[in-house]
XYZ file of C-alpha atoms in Angstrom:
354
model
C 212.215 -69.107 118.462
C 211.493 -65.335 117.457
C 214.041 -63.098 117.617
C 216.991 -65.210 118.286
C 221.105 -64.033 119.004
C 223.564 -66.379 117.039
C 227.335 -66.029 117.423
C 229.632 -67.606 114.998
C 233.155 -68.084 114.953
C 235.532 -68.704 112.239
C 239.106 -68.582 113.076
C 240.310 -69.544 109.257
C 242.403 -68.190 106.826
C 240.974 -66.199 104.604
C 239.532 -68.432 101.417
C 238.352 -71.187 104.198
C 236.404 -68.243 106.053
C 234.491 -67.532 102.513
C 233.615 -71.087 101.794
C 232.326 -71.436 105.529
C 229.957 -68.571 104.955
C 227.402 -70.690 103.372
C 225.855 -71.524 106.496
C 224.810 -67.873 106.865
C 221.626 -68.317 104.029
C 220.639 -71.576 105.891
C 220.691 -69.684 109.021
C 218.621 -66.433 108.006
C 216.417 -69.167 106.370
C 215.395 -71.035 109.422
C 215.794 -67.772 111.709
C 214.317 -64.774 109.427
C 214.680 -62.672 112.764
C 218.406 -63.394 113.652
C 220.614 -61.561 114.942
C 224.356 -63.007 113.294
C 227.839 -61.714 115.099
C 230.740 -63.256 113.935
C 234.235 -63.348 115.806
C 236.914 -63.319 113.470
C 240.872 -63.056 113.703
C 241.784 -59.186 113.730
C 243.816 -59.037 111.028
C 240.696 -60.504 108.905
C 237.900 -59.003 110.484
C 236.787 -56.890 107.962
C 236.581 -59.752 105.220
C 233.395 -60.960 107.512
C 232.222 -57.600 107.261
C 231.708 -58.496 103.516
C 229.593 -61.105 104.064
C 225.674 -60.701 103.091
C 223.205 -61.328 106.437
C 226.078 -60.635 109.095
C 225.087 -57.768 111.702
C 227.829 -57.148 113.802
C 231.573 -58.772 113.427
C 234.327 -58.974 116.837
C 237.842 -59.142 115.949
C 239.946 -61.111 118.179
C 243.040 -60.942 118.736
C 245.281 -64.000 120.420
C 248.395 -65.824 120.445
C 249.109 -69.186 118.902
C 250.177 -70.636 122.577
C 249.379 -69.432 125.680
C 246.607 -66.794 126.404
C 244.018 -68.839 128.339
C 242.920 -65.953 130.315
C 242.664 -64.013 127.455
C 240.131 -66.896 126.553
C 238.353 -66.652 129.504
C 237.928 -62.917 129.381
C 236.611 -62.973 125.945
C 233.577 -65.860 127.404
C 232.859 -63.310 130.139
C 232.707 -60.439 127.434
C 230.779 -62.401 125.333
C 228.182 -63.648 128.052
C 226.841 -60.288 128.002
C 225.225 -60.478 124.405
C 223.212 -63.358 125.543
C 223.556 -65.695 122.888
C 221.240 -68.266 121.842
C 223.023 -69.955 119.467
C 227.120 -70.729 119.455
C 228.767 -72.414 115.921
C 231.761 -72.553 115.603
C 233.145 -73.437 112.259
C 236.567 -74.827 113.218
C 236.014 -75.756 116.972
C 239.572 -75.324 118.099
C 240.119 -75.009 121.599
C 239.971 -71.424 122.433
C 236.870 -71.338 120.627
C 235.415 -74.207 122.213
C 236.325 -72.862 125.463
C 234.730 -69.552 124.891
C 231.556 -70.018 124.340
C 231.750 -72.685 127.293
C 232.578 -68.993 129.269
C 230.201 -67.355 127.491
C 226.974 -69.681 128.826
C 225.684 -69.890 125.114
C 222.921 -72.845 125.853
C 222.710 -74.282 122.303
C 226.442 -74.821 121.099
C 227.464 -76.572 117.830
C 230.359 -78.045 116.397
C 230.985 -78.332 112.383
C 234.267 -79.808 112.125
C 233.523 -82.638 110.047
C 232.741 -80.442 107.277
C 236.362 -79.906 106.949
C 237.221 -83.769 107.082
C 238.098 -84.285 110.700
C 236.631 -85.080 114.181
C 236.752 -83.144 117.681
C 238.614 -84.723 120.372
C 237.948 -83.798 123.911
C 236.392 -80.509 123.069
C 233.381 -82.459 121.815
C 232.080 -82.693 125.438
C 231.538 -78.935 125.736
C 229.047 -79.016 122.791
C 225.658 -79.363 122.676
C 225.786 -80.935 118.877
C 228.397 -81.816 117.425
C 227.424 -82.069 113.563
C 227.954 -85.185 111.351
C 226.742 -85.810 107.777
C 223.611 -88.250 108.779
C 222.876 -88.864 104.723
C 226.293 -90.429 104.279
C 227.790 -87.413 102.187
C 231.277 -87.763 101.296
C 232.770 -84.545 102.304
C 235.649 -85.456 99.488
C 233.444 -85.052 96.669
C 231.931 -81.871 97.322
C 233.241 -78.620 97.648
C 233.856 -77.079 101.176
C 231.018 -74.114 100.874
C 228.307 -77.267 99.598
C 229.951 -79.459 102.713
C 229.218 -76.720 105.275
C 225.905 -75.644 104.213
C 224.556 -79.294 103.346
C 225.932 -79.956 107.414
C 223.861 -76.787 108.287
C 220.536 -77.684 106.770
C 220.429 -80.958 108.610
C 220.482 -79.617 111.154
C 217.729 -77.296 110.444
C 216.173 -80.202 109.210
C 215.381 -78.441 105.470
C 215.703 -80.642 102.957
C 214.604 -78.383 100.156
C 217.246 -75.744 99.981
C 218.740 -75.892 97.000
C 222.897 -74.258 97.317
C 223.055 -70.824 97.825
C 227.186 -69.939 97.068
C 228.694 -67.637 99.454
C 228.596 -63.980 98.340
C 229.729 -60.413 99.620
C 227.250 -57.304 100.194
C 226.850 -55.300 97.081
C 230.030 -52.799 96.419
C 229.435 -48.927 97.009
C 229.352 -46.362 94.427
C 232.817 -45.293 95.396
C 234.442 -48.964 94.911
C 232.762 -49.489 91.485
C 233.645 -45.880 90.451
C 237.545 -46.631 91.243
C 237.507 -50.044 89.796
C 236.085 -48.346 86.668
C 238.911 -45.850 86.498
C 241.998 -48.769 87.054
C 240.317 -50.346 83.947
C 240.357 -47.723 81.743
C 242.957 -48.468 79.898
C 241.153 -51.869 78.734
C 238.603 -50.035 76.947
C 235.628 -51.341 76.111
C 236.321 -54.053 73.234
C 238.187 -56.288 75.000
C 237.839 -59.295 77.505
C 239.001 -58.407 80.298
C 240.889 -61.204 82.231
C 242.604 -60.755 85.921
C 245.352 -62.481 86.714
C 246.615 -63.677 90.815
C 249.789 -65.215 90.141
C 251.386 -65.822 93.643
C 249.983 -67.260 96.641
C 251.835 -65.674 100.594
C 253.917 -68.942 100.980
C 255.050 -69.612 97.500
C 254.524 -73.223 97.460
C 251.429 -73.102 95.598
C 253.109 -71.023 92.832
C 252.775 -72.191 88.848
C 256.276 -71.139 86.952
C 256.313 -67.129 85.599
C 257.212 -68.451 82.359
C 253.758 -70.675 81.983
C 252.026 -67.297 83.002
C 253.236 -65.957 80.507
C 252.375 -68.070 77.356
C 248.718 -67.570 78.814
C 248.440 -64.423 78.690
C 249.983 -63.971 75.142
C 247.541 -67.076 73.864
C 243.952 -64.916 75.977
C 245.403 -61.529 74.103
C 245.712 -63.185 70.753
C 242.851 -65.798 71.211
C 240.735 -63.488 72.590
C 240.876 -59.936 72.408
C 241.877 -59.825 75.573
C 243.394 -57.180 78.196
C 245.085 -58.871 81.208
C 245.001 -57.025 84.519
C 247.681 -58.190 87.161
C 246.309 -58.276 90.952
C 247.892 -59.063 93.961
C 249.954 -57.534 97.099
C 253.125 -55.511 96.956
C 254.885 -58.532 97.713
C 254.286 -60.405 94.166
C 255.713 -57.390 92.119
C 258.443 -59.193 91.455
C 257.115 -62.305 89.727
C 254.340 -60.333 88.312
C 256.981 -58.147 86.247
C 258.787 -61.333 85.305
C 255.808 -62.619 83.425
C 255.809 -59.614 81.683
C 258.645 -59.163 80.643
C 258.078 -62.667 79.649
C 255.074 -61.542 77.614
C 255.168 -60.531 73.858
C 252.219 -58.459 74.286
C 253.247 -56.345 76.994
C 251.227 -53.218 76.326
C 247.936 -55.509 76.888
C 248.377 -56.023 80.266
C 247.566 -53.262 83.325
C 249.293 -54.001 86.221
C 246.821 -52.858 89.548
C 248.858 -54.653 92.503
C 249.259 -52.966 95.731
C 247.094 -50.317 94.236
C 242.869 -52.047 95.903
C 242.006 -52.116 99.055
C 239.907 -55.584 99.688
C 236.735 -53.827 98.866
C 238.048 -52.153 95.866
C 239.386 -55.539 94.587
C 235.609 -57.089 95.187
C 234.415 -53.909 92.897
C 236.700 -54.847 89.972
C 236.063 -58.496 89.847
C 232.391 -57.424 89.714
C 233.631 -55.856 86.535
C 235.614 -58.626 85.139
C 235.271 -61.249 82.325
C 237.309 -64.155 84.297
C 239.793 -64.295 86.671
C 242.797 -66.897 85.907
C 244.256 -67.539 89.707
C 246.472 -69.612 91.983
C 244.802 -71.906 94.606
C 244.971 -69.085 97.629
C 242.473 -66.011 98.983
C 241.778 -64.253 95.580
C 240.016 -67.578 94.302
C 237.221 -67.313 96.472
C 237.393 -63.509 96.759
C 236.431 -64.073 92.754
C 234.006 -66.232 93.097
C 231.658 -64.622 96.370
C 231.993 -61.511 93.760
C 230.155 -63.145 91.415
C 233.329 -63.371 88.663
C 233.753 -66.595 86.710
C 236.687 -67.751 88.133
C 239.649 -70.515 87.048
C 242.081 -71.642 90.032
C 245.400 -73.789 89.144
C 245.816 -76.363 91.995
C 248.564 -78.100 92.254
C 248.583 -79.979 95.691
C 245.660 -79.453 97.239
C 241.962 -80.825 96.091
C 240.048 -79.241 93.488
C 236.615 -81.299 94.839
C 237.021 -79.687 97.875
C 238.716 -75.998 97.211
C 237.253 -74.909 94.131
C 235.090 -71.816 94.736
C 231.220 -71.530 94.617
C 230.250 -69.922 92.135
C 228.057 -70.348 88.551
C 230.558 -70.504 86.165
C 234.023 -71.611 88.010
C 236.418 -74.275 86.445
C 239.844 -75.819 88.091
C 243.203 -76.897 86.618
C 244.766 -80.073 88.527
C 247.195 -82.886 87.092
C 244.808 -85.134 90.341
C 248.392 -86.627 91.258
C 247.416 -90.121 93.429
C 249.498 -88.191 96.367
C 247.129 -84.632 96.489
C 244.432 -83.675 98.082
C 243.250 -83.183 101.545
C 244.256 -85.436 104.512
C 246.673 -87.498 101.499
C 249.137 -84.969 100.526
C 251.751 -84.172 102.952
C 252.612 -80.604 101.991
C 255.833 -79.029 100.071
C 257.397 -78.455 103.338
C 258.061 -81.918 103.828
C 257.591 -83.376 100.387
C 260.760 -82.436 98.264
C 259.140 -83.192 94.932
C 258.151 -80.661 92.677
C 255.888 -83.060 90.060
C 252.350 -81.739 90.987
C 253.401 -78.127 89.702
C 255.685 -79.210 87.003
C 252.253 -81.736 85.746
C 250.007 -78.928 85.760
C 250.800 -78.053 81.724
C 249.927 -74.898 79.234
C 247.149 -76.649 77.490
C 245.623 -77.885 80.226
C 244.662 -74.459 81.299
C 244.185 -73.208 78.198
C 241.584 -75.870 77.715
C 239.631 -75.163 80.857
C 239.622 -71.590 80.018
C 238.152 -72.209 76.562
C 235.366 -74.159 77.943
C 234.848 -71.335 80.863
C 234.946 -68.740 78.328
C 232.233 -70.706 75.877
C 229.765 -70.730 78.655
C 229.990 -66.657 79.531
């Protein structure tokens, strides 16, 4: 094939979305002349906007149950770009559905790169991916899962793993970046913190946050720098006020936009973060990045990037497809395991390697 259409569709939450986007190098590799639209969730269109060899991206908007037309009018919409190519990412579906709709001739499946299998939806692909080579998607981490699952089908079996990364940042992002971390100066290390995840569940104790930063400040000339959405003010002045060092730390939540938050991780010496969004934000931003599990699988959820480390007490009862989330588990040991020193060691050896 030339010149050849490919549509893509990851309906994900956010971090799962950034992982996925490993398949786009593979893709650009084996079609230097593709065209790449991506159909996203509205409300997280413009992270795929972010990603490097994407031309075009289609929010969609839907509802959880019910909607089928609204299905079928999005195949007849999307019949009109003439697609040669269909992947879906996570083939739920509405997705699976739509690109039936949409008459896209060569339509593949990737669901085994997150650990499960298609049902009946895996008559209305044309491939439906599976890891040939006998790789054990538990032992690798999601981005390395979904681009390994890519390049056999491209048949290359020279690629060596490309991590998912964002676009460069404008001049205007890195300028206002610059000016939020001002007050750091120029001595110090400058170490971001994400220390709330939009459930809660995943959360590591204020208190703990707090010893950390006091130990980077003291340790390592350090300057912390607080991230996050409105909603985590609250916790986020806890730790402080936990802190002894309190006029070390700059507190920037609520106060980035998504790009602007890509432009200061660009400019930051580590980021120290809960398992949720921000982690792989970090890491497609090129930041060395540290991310405190708890119950979900380091193996498989740790970002891609050079230098990125992970913080897990690898309870027999976590990980993916073993753990049966907080919402039903009442036990509270695989945050209360997860100690000090054990992320204080990780970030030592992190930190030794920059």
């Amino acid at each position: 094939m030339s010149h050849i259409k490919i549509f893509i569709d990851g309906i994900m939450h956010l971090g799962d979305m950034i992982m996925s986007s490993s398949v786009i190098p593979v893709l650009k590799k084996a079609y230097p002349d593709s065209e790449i639209i991506y159909l996203a969730t509205a409300n997280l269109a413009y992270v795929a906007s972010f990603f490097e060899g994407i031309d075009q991206v289609i929010p969609y908007t839907y509802q959880s149950k019910g909607g089928y037309m609204d299905v079928y009018r999005m195949g007849k919409m999307l019949r009109k770009y003439n697609f040669d190519i269909g992947i879906s990412l996570d083939p739920r579906e509405r997705v699976t559905l739509m690109k039936w709709f949409a008459h896209i001739p060569i339509r593949i499946s990737m669901e085994q790169a997150l650990g499960w299998k298609l049902g009946w939806e895996k008559w209305f692909y044309t491939n439906d991916l599976s890891f040939s080579d006998g790789w054990n998607y538990k032992e690798h981490r999601m981005s390395e899962s979904f681009q390994h699952l890519m390049c056999l089908y491209t048949n290359d079996s020279e690629m060596k793993f490309i991590p998912p990364s964002f676009r460069p940042s404008s001049n205007v992002d890195m300028q206002t970046a610059t000016q939020l971390l001002k007050p750091a100066g120029n001595d110090k290390k400058k170490i971001a913190f994400c220390v709330a995840t939009t459930d809660g569940f995943k959360d590591w104790p204020s208190d703990k946050f707090s010893v950390i930063a006091d130990w980077l400040i003291e340790k390592y000339n350090s300057v912390i720098i607080m991230t996050g959405i409105p909603k985590h003010t609250n916790k986020v002045y806890q730790i402080i006020e936990y802190m002894n060092h309190k006029d070390s730390c700059i507190n920037v939540v609520g106060k980035t936009s998504f790009s602007e938050l890509i432009a200061l991780f660009r400019q930051i010496d580590l980021v120290l973060t809960l398992d949720t969004g921000t982690s792989h934000i970090a890491g497609a931003a090129g930041c060395p990045v540290i991310t405190i599990f708890t119950h979900n699988s380091p193996a498989i959820y740790k970002p891609a990037g050079e230098y990125t480390g992970a913080v897990s007490a690898y309870l027999p009862c976590s990980g993916k497809h073993i753990c049966i989330g907080p919402r039903k588990c009442k036990k509270n040991d695989c945050v209360e395991a997860v100690t000090v020193s054990m992320v204080q060691k990780e970030i030592s050896r992190i930190m030794e390697m920059i």
